[in-house]
Tab-separated table of C-alpha atoms in Angstrom:
chain	number	residue	atom	x	y	z
T	1	MET	CA	56.704	-37.043	-59.809
T	2	ASP	CA	53.882	-39.324	-58.670
T	3	THR	CA	54.675	-41.168	-55.469
T	4	PHE	CA	53.067	-43.204	-52.711
T	5	ASP	CA	54.244	-44.489	-49.365
T	6	GLY	CA	54.707	-48.265	-49.326
T	7	TYR	CA	56.535	-51.117	-47.662
T	8	ARG	CA	59.890	-51.846	-49.274
T	9	ARG	CA	60.491	-55.625	-49.337
T	10	PRO	CA	63.790	-57.544	-49.284
T	11	ASP	CA	63.472	-58.274	-53.026
T	12	GLY	CA	63.142	-54.567	-53.786
T	13	ARG	CA	59.456	-54.631	-54.607
T	14	VAL	CA	57.069	-52.339	-52.757
T	15	GLY	CA	53.910	-53.438	-50.956
T	16	VAL	CA	50.894	-51.218	-50.401
T	17	ARG	CA	49.770	-53.324	-47.432
T	18	ASN	CA	51.659	-55.180	-44.721
T	19	HIS	CA	49.713	-58.431	-44.384
T	20	VAL	CA	50.679	-61.712	-42.836
T	21	ALA	CA	49.163	-64.209	-45.272
T	22	VAL	CA	47.865	-67.581	-44.132
T	23	LEU	CA	47.915	-69.841	-47.195
T	24	PRO	CA	46.314	-73.300	-47.131
T	25	THR	CA	47.726	-75.768	-49.672
T	26	SER	CA	44.327	-77.425	-50.086
T	27	VAL	CA	40.616	-77.223	-49.391
T	28	ALA	CA	41.265	-79.496	-46.396
T	29	ALA	CA	43.538	-76.945	-44.736
T	30	SER	CA	41.353	-73.971	-45.642
T	31	PRO	CA	39.101	-73.892	-42.524
T	32	VAL	CA	42.143	-73.862	-40.221
T	33	ALA	CA	43.815	-71.127	-42.291
T	34	ASP	CA	40.616	-69.098	-42.116
T	35	ARG	CA	40.325	-69.433	-38.346
T	36	VAL	CA	43.991	-68.722	-37.701
T	37	ALA	CA	43.769	-65.505	-39.702
T	38	ASP	CA	40.440	-64.528	-38.123
T	39	ASP	CA	41.923	-64.817	-34.664
T	40	GLY	CA	45.156	-63.136	-35.737
T	41	GLY	CA	44.307	-59.492	-36.216
T	42	ARG	CA	43.385	-57.051	-38.955
T	43	TRP	CA	46.761	-57.552	-40.625
T	44	ALA	CA	46.244	-61.330	-40.979
T	45	ARG	CA	44.708	-62.567	-44.229
T	46	ALA	CA	43.651	-66.090	-45.196
T	47	THR	CA	43.236	-67.349	-48.749
T	48	PRO	CA	40.854	-70.328	-48.411
T	49	HIS	CA	40.213	-72.189	-51.684
T	50	GLN	CA	38.812	-75.395	-53.175
T	51	MET	CA	41.898	-76.781	-54.937
T	52	GLY	CA	44.942	-78.789	-53.957
T	53	THR	CA	43.680	-82.355	-53.670
T	54	SER	CA	43.350	-84.974	-56.399
T	55	GLN	CA	44.152	-82.563	-59.183
T	56	PRO	CA	45.859	-83.685	-62.383
T	57	ASP	CA	49.553	-82.737	-62.447
T	58	ALA	CA	49.113	-79.596	-64.534
T	59	GLY	CA	46.220	-78.416	-62.358
T	60	ARG	CA	48.138	-79.077	-59.162
T	61	GLU	CA	51.138	-77.223	-60.502
T	62	ARG	CA	48.970	-74.181	-61.199
T	63	THR	CA	47.564	-74.260	-57.649
T	64	ARG	CA	51.091	-74.421	-56.206
T	65	GLU	CA	52.323	-71.572	-58.406
T	66	VAL	CA	49.363	-69.349	-57.580
T	67	LEU	CA	49.818	-69.904	-53.839
T	68	ALA	CA	53.539	-69.170	-54.118
T	69	GLY	CA	52.761	-66.054	-56.170
T	70	ILE	CA	50.266	-64.835	-53.594
T	71	GLY	CA	52.817	-65.363	-50.822
T	72	ALA	CA	55.466	-63.510	-52.818
T	73	ASN	CA	53.156	-60.544	-53.569
T	74	PRO	CA	54.789	-57.461	-52.034
T	75	ASN	CA	51.594	-56.715	-50.040
T	76	VAL	CA	52.526	-59.769	-47.973
T	77	GLY	CA	55.128	-59.026	-45.284
T	78	ALA	CA	55.303	-62.592	-44.009
T	79	ALA	CA	53.488	-65.842	-44.718
T	80	LEU	CA	52.316	-68.987	-42.977
T	81	VAL	CA	51.614	-71.984	-45.238
T	82	VAL	CA	49.160	-74.500	-43.775
T	83	GLU	CA	48.702	-78.123	-44.867
T	84	LEU	CA	46.761	-81.063	-43.529
T	85	GLY	CA	49.779	-83.198	-44.286
T	86	THR	CA	48.322	-85.603	-46.855
T	87	GLU	CA	48.196	-83.237	-49.833
T	88	ASP	CA	50.041	-83.579	-53.107
T	89	ILE	CA	51.161	-79.973	-52.666
T	90	GLU	CA	53.621	-79.733	-49.819
T	91	ALA	CA	53.645	-76.679	-47.609
T	92	ASP	CA	57.438	-76.774	-47.581
T	93	ASP	CA	57.588	-76.439	-51.380
T	94	VAL	CA	55.270	-73.424	-51.384
T	95	ALA	CA	57.190	-71.913	-48.455
T	96	ASP	CA	60.520	-72.392	-50.248
T	97	ASP	CA	59.222	-70.493	-53.270
T	98	ILE	CA	57.960	-67.654	-51.086
T	99	ALA	CA	61.203	-67.544	-49.093
T	100	ARG	CA	63.035	-66.711	-52.311
T	101	SER	CA	61.500	-63.218	-52.105
T	102	GLY	CA	63.416	-62.868	-48.815
T	103	LYS	CA	60.423	-62.548	-46.506
T	104	PRO	CA	59.840	-64.580	-43.327
T	105	VAL	CA	57.735	-67.684	-43.977
T	106	GLU	CA	56.685	-70.609	-41.767
T	107	THR	CA	54.697	-73.816	-42.271
T	108	LEU	CA	52.103	-75.616	-40.173
T	109	THR	CA	50.989	-79.259	-40.583
T	110	ILE	CA	47.588	-79.969	-39.041
T	111	ARG	CA	48.279	-83.695	-38.556
T	112	GLU	CA	51.505	-83.038	-36.705
T	113	ALA	CA	50.022	-80.250	-34.595
T	114	GLY	CA	47.473	-82.654	-33.093
T	115	GLY	CA	44.472	-81.910	-35.295
T	116	THR	CA	42.532	-78.708	-35.742
T	117	ALA	CA	42.582	-77.600	-32.105
T	118	GLY	CA	46.331	-78.043	-31.840
T	119	ALA	CA	46.816	-76.385	-35.234
T	120	LEU	CA	44.824	-73.328	-34.156
T	121	ASP	CA	47.012	-72.920	-31.073
T	122	ALA	CA	50.250	-73.473	-32.986
T	123	GLY	CA	49.023	-71.227	-35.819
T	124	ALA	CA	48.211	-68.393	-33.424
T	125	GLU	CA	51.673	-68.621	-31.908
T	126	THR	CA	53.460	-68.683	-35.284
T	127	LEU	CA	51.362	-65.818	-36.586
T	128	ALA	CA	52.247	-63.702	-33.551
T	129	ASP	CA	55.943	-64.468	-34.127
T	130	LEU	CA	55.730	-63.496	-37.794
T	131	TRP	CA	53.964	-60.246	-36.916
T	132	ALA	CA	56.660	-59.490	-34.359
T	133	GLU	CA	59.134	-59.700	-37.239
T	134	VAL	CA	57.331	-57.517	-39.777
T	135	GLY	CA	54.671	-55.549	-37.863
T	136	SER	CA	56.949	-52.647	-37.047
T	137	GLN	CA	57.962	-52.019	-40.647
T	138	THR	CA	57.042	-48.494	-41.720
T	139	ARG	CA	56.068	-46.988	-45.040
T	140	GLU	CA	58.597	-45.129	-47.123
T	141	GLU	CA	58.296	-43.107	-50.287
T	142	ALA	CA	58.086	-45.084	-53.518
T	143	ASP	CA	57.604	-44.124	-57.131
T	144	ALA	CA	54.401	-44.784	-59.063
T	145	SER	CA	56.548	-46.729	-61.534
T	146	GLU	CA	56.824	-49.459	-58.884
T	147	LEU	CA	53.084	-50.136	-59.018
T	148	VAL	CA	51.404	-52.994	-60.843
T	149	PHE	CA	47.766	-52.072	-61.297
T	150	ALA	CA	45.265	-54.826	-62.135
T	151	VAL	CA	42.155	-53.760	-64.033
T	152	GLU	CA	39.018	-55.864	-63.893
T	153	CYS	CA	35.330	-55.529	-64.704
T	154	GLY	CA	32.369	-57.493	-63.463
T	155	GLY	CA	28.592	-57.187	-63.445
T	156	SER	CA	29.063	-55.224	-66.646
T	157	ASP	CA	26.332	-53.306	-68.415
T	158	ALA	CA	26.302	-50.739	-71.182
T	159	THR	CA	27.656	-48.043	-68.843
T	160	SER	CA	30.845	-50.099	-68.346
T	161	GLY	CA	31.804	-49.591	-71.974
T	162	ILE	CA	30.744	-45.975	-72.282
T	163	ALA	CA	31.739	-44.511	-68.878
T	164	ALA	CA	33.508	-46.630	-66.232
T	165	ASN	CA	35.977	-48.515	-68.441
T	166	PRO	CA	37.049	-45.514	-70.556
T	167	ALA	CA	37.532	-43.528	-67.319
T	168	LEU	CA	39.602	-46.355	-65.834
T	169	GLY	CA	41.452	-46.533	-69.153
T	170	ASP	CA	42.392	-42.889	-68.741
T	171	ALA	CA	43.774	-43.679	-65.255
T	172	SER	CA	45.657	-46.674	-66.734
T	173	ASP	CA	47.276	-44.375	-69.303
T	174	ARG	CA	48.332	-41.996	-66.533
T	175	LEU	CA	50.017	-44.811	-64.596
T	176	VAL	CA	51.776	-46.199	-67.677
T	177	ASP	CA	52.961	-42.684	-68.534
T	178	ALA	CA	54.351	-42.453	-64.978
T	179	GLY	CA	56.311	-45.651	-65.669
T	180	GLY	CA	53.987	-48.124	-63.957
T	181	ALA	CA	52.414	-51.362	-65.111
T	182	VAL	CA	48.793	-52.200	-65.919
T	183	CYS	CA	47.470	-55.746	-66.280
T	184	ILE	CA	44.195	-56.784	-67.891
T	185	SER	CA	42.962	-60.399	-68.014
T	186	GLU	CA	39.887	-62.470	-68.969
T	187	THR	CA	40.805	-63.723	-72.427
T	188	PRO	CA	37.224	-64.650	-73.426
T	189	GLU	CA	36.469	-60.945	-73.210
T	190	PHE	CA	38.904	-60.236	-76.017
T	191	ILE	CA	36.747	-62.219	-78.449
T	192	GLY	CA	35.416	-59.770	-81.006
T	193	ALA	CA	37.828	-57.037	-79.921
T	194	GLU	CA	41.098	-58.864	-80.581
T	195	HIS	CA	41.740	-56.896	-83.766
T	196	VAL	CA	41.607	-53.684	-81.724
T	197	ALA	CA	43.931	-55.160	-79.061
T	198	ALA	CA	46.259	-56.572	-81.738
T	199	GLU	CA	46.758	-53.100	-83.209
T	200	ARG	CA	48.020	-51.966	-79.810
T	201	CYS	CA	50.639	-54.699	-79.414
T	202	ALA	CA	54.169	-53.325	-79.214
T	203	ASP	CA	55.704	-56.016	-81.431
T	204	GLU	CA	54.800	-58.904	-83.704
T	205	GLU	CA	55.589	-61.597	-81.137
T	206	THR	CA	53.234	-60.104	-78.537
T	207	ARG	CA	50.582	-59.681	-81.196
T	208	GLU	CA	50.791	-63.326	-82.264
T	209	ARG	CA	50.800	-64.555	-78.679
T	210	LEU	CA	47.713	-62.519	-77.887
T	211	LEU	CA	45.794	-63.636	-80.983
T	212	ASP	CA	46.786	-67.251	-80.319
T	213	ARG	CA	45.457	-67.119	-76.741
T	214	VAL	CA	42.162	-65.572	-77.827
T	215	ASP	CA	41.826	-68.141	-80.607
T	216	ARG	CA	42.517	-70.956	-78.168
T	217	ARG	CA	39.757	-69.797	-75.792
T	218	GLU	CA	37.295	-69.523	-78.644
T	219	ARG	CA	38.247	-72.961	-80.022
T	220	LEU	CA	37.709	-74.376	-76.544
T	221	ALA	CA	34.127	-73.121	-76.633
T	222	ASP	CA	33.739	-74.583	-80.114
T	223	LEU	CA	35.220	-77.883	-78.953
T	224	MET	CA	32.672	-78.157	-76.200
T	225	GLY	CA	29.796	-77.368	-78.551
T	226	VAL	CA	29.015	-74.345	-76.427
T	227	ASP	CA	26.960	-71.507	-77.771
T	228	MET	CA	28.900	-68.750	-76.102
T	229	ARG	CA	25.884	-66.476	-76.390
T	230	GLY	CA	24.372	-68.215	-73.337
T	231	ALA	CA	27.291	-67.297	-71.070
T	232	GLN	CA	28.844	-64.270	-72.807
T	233	PRO	CA	27.429	-61.808	-72.288
T	234	SER	CA	26.007	-63.287	-69.052
T	235	PRO	CA	22.243	-63.037	-68.443
T	236	GLY	CA	22.963	-60.108	-66.100
T	237	ASN	CA	25.077	-58.362	-68.760
T	238	GLN	CA	22.223	-58.875	-71.217
T	239	GLU	CA	19.736	-57.312	-68.820
T	240	GLY	CA	22.118	-54.374	-68.603
T	241	GLY	CA	21.937	-53.899	-72.366
T	242	LEU	CA	24.928	-55.897	-73.648
T	243	THR	CA	23.823	-57.964	-76.638
T	244	THR	CA	26.906	-59.835	-77.882
T	245	ILE	CA	30.384	-60.899	-76.774
T	246	GLU	CA	31.805	-58.481	-79.350
T	247	GLU	CA	30.010	-55.571	-77.692
T	248	LYS	CA	31.091	-56.679	-74.220
T	249	SER	CA	34.705	-57.178	-75.333
T	250	LEU	CA	34.990	-53.779	-77.007
T	251	GLY	CA	33.718	-52.146	-73.816
T	252	ALA	CA	35.893	-54.285	-71.541
T	253	LEU	CA	39.110	-53.555	-73.418
T	254	ALA	CA	38.731	-49.826	-72.775
T	255	LYS	CA	39.739	-50.275	-69.133
T	256	CYS	CA	43.402	-50.904	-69.929
T	257	GLY	CA	43.673	-47.567	-71.698
T	258	THR	CA	45.374	-46.902	-74.985
T	259	ARG	CA	49.101	-47.485	-74.407
T	260	PRO	CA	51.034	-50.309	-76.134
T	261	ILE	CA	50.473	-53.900	-74.993
T	262	ARG	CA	53.990	-55.194	-74.283
T	263	HIS	CA	53.506	-58.612	-72.667
T	264	VAL	CA	51.194	-61.617	-72.622
T	265	VAL	CA	51.574	-63.738	-69.467
T	266	ASP	CA	49.951	-66.955	-68.239
T	267	TYR	CA	47.472	-67.186	-65.392
T	268	GLY	CA	49.247	-66.293	-62.134
T	269	GLU	CA	52.575	-65.671	-63.872
T	270	ALA	CA	54.726	-62.710	-62.757
T	271	ILE	CA	53.588	-59.447	-64.391
T	272	PRO	CA	56.566	-57.350	-65.573
T	273	VAL	CA	56.991	-54.265	-63.371
T	274	GLY	CA	57.390	-50.955	-65.170
T	275	GLY	CA	56.507	-52.720	-68.355
T	276	GLY	CA	53.485	-50.826	-69.586
T	277	VAL	CA	50.406	-52.915	-70.376
T	278	SER	CA	50.322	-56.701	-69.916
T	279	VAL	CA	47.566	-59.154	-70.805
T	280	MET	CA	47.127	-62.160	-68.524
T	281	ASP	CA	45.531	-65.194	-70.188
T	282	SER	CA	42.738	-66.063	-67.750
T	283	PRO	CA	39.156	-67.290	-67.709
T	284	GLY	CA	36.271	-64.849	-67.621
T	285	TYR	CA	35.376	-65.316	-63.974
T	286	ASP	CA	36.227	-62.199	-62.016
T	287	VAL	CA	37.260	-63.602	-58.603
T	288	GLU	CA	39.666	-66.106	-60.198
T	289	SER	CA	40.860	-63.476	-62.636
T	290	VAL	CA	41.696	-61.000	-59.829
T	291	VAL	CA	43.493	-63.740	-57.879
T	292	GLY	CA	45.608	-64.577	-60.963
T	293	LYS	CA	46.754	-60.966	-61.241
T	294	VAL	CA	47.492	-60.673	-57.507
T	295	ALA	CA	49.526	-63.900	-57.758
T	296	GLY	CA	51.322	-62.173	-60.640
T	297	GLY	CA	52.313	-59.329	-58.318
T	298	ALA	CA	49.566	-56.722	-58.706
T	299	GLN	CA	49.415	-54.596	-55.556
T	300	VAL	CA	46.199	-52.691	-56.330
T	301	VAL	CA	43.101	-53.690	-58.302
T	302	ALA	CA	40.518	-51.423	-59.904
T	303	PHE	CA	37.228	-53.137	-60.580
T	304	THR	CA	34.521	-51.466	-62.618
T	305	THR	CA	30.943	-52.583	-62.322
T	306	GLY	CA	27.757	-51.547	-64.048
T	307	ARG	CA	25.049	-53.592	-62.395
T	308	GLY	CA	26.924	-53.913	-59.131
T	309	SER	CA	29.657	-56.036	-57.610
T	310	THR	CA	30.867	-55.935	-54.014
T	311	THR	CA	33.813	-58.314	-54.335
T	312	GLY	CA	37.255	-57.728	-52.825
T	313	ASN	CA	40.488	-59.661	-52.360
T	314	PRO	CA	42.355	-60.671	-49.188
T	315	ILE	CA	45.791	-59.480	-50.343
T	316	ALA	CA	45.235	-56.517	-52.693
T	317	PRO	CA	42.902	-53.582	-52.109
T	318	VAL	CA	40.123	-53.463	-54.716
T	319	ILE	CA	38.917	-50.025	-55.818
T	320	LYS	CA	35.305	-50.171	-57.023
T	321	VAL	CA	34.335	-47.876	-59.873
T	322	THR	CA	30.889	-47.626	-61.409
T	323	GLY	CA	29.605	-45.811	-64.477
T	324	ASN	CA	25.980	-46.520	-63.670
T	325	PRO	CA	24.228	-43.716	-61.747
T	326	ARG	CA	21.693	-46.148	-60.271
T	327	THR	CA	24.425	-48.470	-59.001
T	328	ALA	CA	26.355	-45.483	-57.625
T	329	GLU	CA	23.274	-44.725	-55.537
T	330	ARG	CA	22.183	-48.247	-54.596
T	331	LEU	CA	25.652	-49.515	-53.723
T	332	ALA	CA	27.057	-46.200	-52.480
T	333	ALA	CA	28.743	-47.901	-49.515
T	334	ASN	CA	30.502	-50.384	-51.806
T	335	VAL	CA	31.665	-47.919	-54.455
T	336	ASP	CA	34.929	-45.958	-54.189
T	337	VAL	CA	34.707	-43.870	-57.358
T	338	ASP	CA	31.517	-42.734	-59.075
T	339	ALA	CA	32.318	-42.359	-62.775
T	340	SER	CA	28.660	-42.167	-63.812
T	341	THR	CA	29.235	-38.404	-63.851
T	342	VAL	CA	30.814	-39.016	-67.276
T	343	ILE	CA	27.324	-39.711	-68.623
T	344	ASP	CA	26.234	-36.275	-67.416
T	345	GLY	CA	29.151	-34.626	-69.172
T	346	GLU	CA	32.198	-34.829	-66.864
T	347	PRO	CA	35.212	-35.034	-69.208
T	348	LEU	CA	36.773	-38.522	-69.257
T	349	GLY	CA	40.144	-37.039	-68.319
T	350	GLU	CA	38.713	-35.629	-65.097
T	351	ALA	CA	37.123	-38.926	-64.102
T	352	GLY	CA	40.376	-40.694	-65.032
T	353	GLU	CA	42.355	-38.265	-62.885
T	354	ARG	CA	40.029	-38.990	-59.931
T	355	ILE	CA	40.593	-42.739	-60.337
T	356	TYR	CA	44.371	-42.256	-60.668
T	357	ARG	CA	44.498	-40.124	-57.508
T	358	THR	CA	42.417	-42.776	-55.705
T	359	LEU	CA	44.889	-45.425	-56.878
T	360	LEU	CA	47.826	-43.480	-55.385
T	361	ALA	CA	45.901	-42.771	-52.166
T	362	VAL	CA	44.925	-46.447	-51.763
T	363	ALA	CA	48.516	-47.478	-52.511
T	364	GLY	CA	49.541	-45.148	-49.698
T	365	GLY	CA	47.180	-46.782	-47.229
T	366	ALA	CA	43.691	-45.333	-47.790
T	367	GLU	CA	41.127	-48.052	-47.126
T	368	THR	CA	38.795	-49.184	-49.922
T	369	ALA	CA	35.105	-49.927	-49.381
T	370	ALA	CA	35.772	-53.671	-49.842
T	371	GLU	CA	38.589	-53.574	-47.270
T	372	ALA	CA	36.462	-51.685	-44.752
T	373	ARG	CA	33.851	-54.429	-45.078
T	374	ARG	CA	36.397	-57.255	-45.120
T	375	LEU	CA	35.176	-58.560	-48.468
T	376	GLU	CA	37.933	-60.996	-49.415
T	377	GLU	CA	36.815	-63.517	-52.005
T	378	PHE	CA	39.496	-65.926	-53.114
T	379	ALA	CA	39.396	-68.687	-55.739
T	380	ILE	CA	42.050	-70.345	-57.878
T	381	ASN	CA	41.207	-71.149	-61.473
T	382	GLU	CA	41.088	-74.888	-62.078
T	383	ARG	CA	42.601	-76.174	-65.282
T	384	GLN	CA	39.769	-78.167	-66.805
T	385	PRO	CA	40.439	-81.604	-68.347
T	386	ARG	CA	39.074	-80.307	-71.688
T	387	GLU	CA	41.409	-77.326	-71.522
T	388	LEU	CA	44.391	-79.574	-70.889
T	389	ALA	CA	43.313	-81.912	-73.691
T	390	ALA	CA	42.969	-78.980	-76.096
T	391	GLU	CA	46.454	-77.798	-75.236
T	392	GLY	CA	47.827	-81.244	-75.882
T	393	SER	CA	46.162	-81.523	-79.268
B	1	MET	CA	32.216	-38.767	-72.894
B	2	LYS	CA	33.397	-40.072	-76.223
B	3	GLY	CA	30.834	-40.021	-79.008
B	4	GLU	CA	27.849	-37.795	-79.589
B	5	VAL	CA	24.845	-37.452	-77.301
B	6	LEU	CA	21.517	-37.144	-79.127
B	7	ASP	CA	18.941	-34.939	-77.394
B	8	GLY	CA	20.544	-35.709	-74.037
B	9	THR	CA	19.045	-39.196	-74.095
B	10	ALA	CA	21.035	-41.459	-76.444
B	11	LEU	CA	24.745	-41.881	-77.167
B	12	VAL	CA	26.334	-42.623	-80.540
B	13	MET	CA	29.915	-43.829	-79.975
B	14	ALA	CA	31.210	-43.432	-83.572
B	15	PRO	CA	29.903	-41.795	-86.767
B	16	GLU	CA	29.560	-45.135	-88.601
B	17	ASP	CA	27.400	-46.701	-85.841
B	18	ASN	CA	23.856	-47.729	-86.748
B	19	VAL	CA	22.702	-47.979	-83.146
B	20	ALA	CA	22.689	-45.563	-80.195
B	21	THR	CA	22.779	-46.422	-76.466
B	22	ALA	CA	19.891	-45.127	-74.345
B	23	LEU	CA	21.104	-42.884	-71.506
B	24	GLU	CA	17.669	-43.037	-69.893
B	25	ASP	CA	14.592	-45.240	-70.312
B	26	LEU	CA	13.153	-44.342	-73.720
B	27	ASP	CA	9.452	-44.664	-74.590
B	28	ALA	CA	7.632	-45.216	-77.864
B	29	GLY	CA	7.167	-41.855	-79.524
B	30	ASP	CA	10.293	-40.227	-78.037
B	31	ARG	CA	12.145	-38.225	-80.680
B	32	LEU	CA	15.864	-38.307	-81.401
B	33	ALA	CA	15.796	-35.063	-83.372
B	34	ASP	CA	19.598	-34.695	-83.297
B	35	ALA	CA	19.994	-37.920	-85.305
B	36	ASP	CA	20.535	-37.592	-89.032
B	37	PRO	CA	17.929	-38.402	-90.227
B	38	PRO	CA	15.839	-37.858	-87.039
B	39	VAL	CA	14.443	-41.033	-85.422
B	40	THR	CA	11.195	-41.699	-83.595
B	41	VAL	CA	11.601	-44.377	-80.912
B	42	ALA	CA	9.212	-47.231	-81.809
B	43	GLU	CA	9.052	-49.091	-78.512
B	44	GLU	CA	10.374	-49.030	-74.961
B	45	VAL	CA	14.195	-49.070	-74.876
B	46	PRO	CA	15.559	-49.480	-71.340
B	47	PHE	CA	18.539	-47.493	-69.995
B	48	GLY	CA	21.783	-48.912	-71.411
B	49	HIS	CA	20.049	-50.734	-74.260
B	50	LYS	CA	20.338	-49.925	-77.954
B	51	VAL	CA	18.017	-48.270	-80.445
B	52	ALA	CA	18.419	-48.535	-84.243
B	53	LEU	CA	19.261	-45.215	-85.922
B	54	VAL	CA	18.537	-46.467	-89.455
B	55	ASP	CA	16.803	-49.460	-91.033
B	56	ILE	CA	18.987	-52.567	-90.750
B	57	ASP	CA	18.375	-55.594	-92.997
B	58	ALA	CA	18.487	-59.178	-91.731
B	59	GLY	CA	22.095	-60.394	-91.897
B	60	ASP	CA	23.513	-56.872	-91.920
B	61	PRO	CA	26.165	-55.865	-89.404
B	62	VAL	CA	25.181	-53.966	-86.268
B	63	ARG	CA	27.800	-51.319	-85.488
B	64	LYS	CA	28.734	-49.734	-82.130
B	65	TYR	CA	32.101	-48.214	-81.109
B	66	GLY	CA	32.686	-48.001	-84.886
B	67	GLU	CA	33.028	-51.803	-84.863
B	68	VAL	CA	30.778	-54.714	-85.814
B	69	ILE	CA	29.187	-56.114	-82.644
B	70	GLY	CA	26.982	-58.725	-84.366
B	71	GLU	CA	24.401	-59.122	-87.094
B	72	ALA	CA	20.661	-58.550	-87.381
B	73	THR	CA	18.664	-61.797	-87.337
B	74	GLU	CA	15.594	-60.042	-88.785
B	75	PRO	CA	14.881	-56.691	-90.404
B	76	ILE	CA	15.146	-53.906	-87.807
B	77	ALA	CA	13.469	-50.555	-88.514
B	78	ALA	CA	14.931	-47.244	-87.374
B	79	GLY	CA	13.675	-46.532	-83.837
B	80	GLU	CA	13.350	-50.177	-82.817
B	81	TRP	CA	15.034	-51.766	-79.816
B	82	VAL	CA	18.142	-53.757	-80.808
B	83	HIS	CA	19.007	-56.652	-78.499
B	84	THR	CA	19.295	-60.449	-78.314
B	85	HIS	CA	15.867	-60.954	-79.933
B	86	ASN	CA	16.998	-59.422	-83.232
B	87	CYS	CA	20.810	-59.278	-83.088
B	88	GLU	CA	23.298	-62.089	-82.539
B	89	SER	CA	27.007	-62.651	-82.136
B	90	ARG	CA	29.146	-63.863	-85.002
B	91	ARG	CA	31.675	-65.303	-82.562
B	92	GLY	CA	32.191	-68.107	-80.041
B	93	ARG	CA	29.502	-70.198	-81.700
B	94	GLY	CA	30.434	-73.687	-80.593
B	95	ASP	CA	26.823	-74.705	-81.183
B	96	ARG	CA	27.279	-74.019	-84.882
B	97	ALA	CA	30.607	-75.853	-84.926
B	98	ALA	CA	28.871	-78.856	-83.312
B	99	GLU	CA	25.988	-78.711	-85.834
B	100	ALA	CA	28.434	-78.559	-88.701
B	101	ALA	CA	30.369	-81.507	-87.318
B	102	ASP	CA	27.215	-83.632	-86.845
B	103	GLY	CA	25.242	-82.566	-89.883
B	104	PRO	CA	25.461	-83.441	-93.566
B	105	GLY	CA	27.658	-80.421	-94.190
B	106	ARG	CA	30.469	-81.967	-92.193
B	107	GLY	CA	33.808	-80.461	-93.001
B	108	GLU	CA	32.418	-77.021	-93.705
B	109	SER	CA	33.480	-74.350	-91.308
B	110	ALA	CA	30.620	-72.926	-89.300
């Protein structure tokens, strides 16, 4: 049986980290959240972002849901929600959602605390109290089936499709076979590979949902008169040898393995645990895409990169995998698993096994390169007016 | 690795592919003797980029992973570099949709 040691939460889910999250409801509260977490300790994590003020209703709702999802992620032991006090998203609402997972949660209003200075003092005090509540929690044995594993790729090149993603796909299959869940996102990167993904769907409903989401993203590009060739593959992808979106998509899809696709969920929506492979409908921007999956409950992320990416996440550890021997050398300190060995003849199954073992080790507490360097990018996808209009039409 | 490695320097992902991916920087004159028929590389093909294994006509599909990844925009001879200068996507072409909507052929799908 494949196991790891994690933090069992009141709602039964298992965290791989024991963070106290400091969640600002808006861009205005983000600097305070950042400072409070910085002064807090290595277990404190802020999620500063640009959203939360003057958003249309649907956009604001997404921001609120993502923040609540991040707070409810089992890697979070306790949460502090920070607001300026003039936002459309109220800290109390976000806190109420998080509290439903049974964990301690507090709020802080900058205006009522006497401005930023007062808020920093009050925030430090609250954070210390929250840590006193959850800091002594210890790890206990958990089954691999309790893991939700997010797979992501960024800075892709031709090696992503031939080495890193197939190796990660092998690890994804291993986790699904052990009863766990894998989630892939970035809908634009299904364009040109949707027929391959559709064949893997477990039932007709999932298949139709998936094809509909891909079609919607492509129509959105059409609606805007965009020649997708300029952005997909990106100029960097093109330098790395990727010529078309079809080629990029076929390579990208490999990272979620070969097991049946059972669910299609919205951006930030809860990812079914123990449910095999899920697809999250998200944009093709990796930081926002990772955040959507962490808001959906993913505890660990694996991120393949060809040309190089150093990005991490404040709440979930991000395992970096590369299939490019030059990147493995140049970014050695940012890479956790070198899968470029596949190009020299290492069997895919062996590289996949190495990634799977790394996943279990990281779930059990082993630090990733991004964590060691405190790389914690955070961004919430904004629902664009055009996107909302297209949905309405 | 899935697929077949030609002469240790180029990877063919599926038997029906008409391009191979360079596993190192290829130079003009390099031979892919393992290919059937054998191919002489016609120009520099950087690591990770594609080289044509057979002659491909303009408009013909370019195949990798056993799937169509785009179409040739001009005739490509075996051994030539295949990339954005001579191969383009068939998908996500909002520019074509916009042209079709503005132009005389309005109503036609792009």
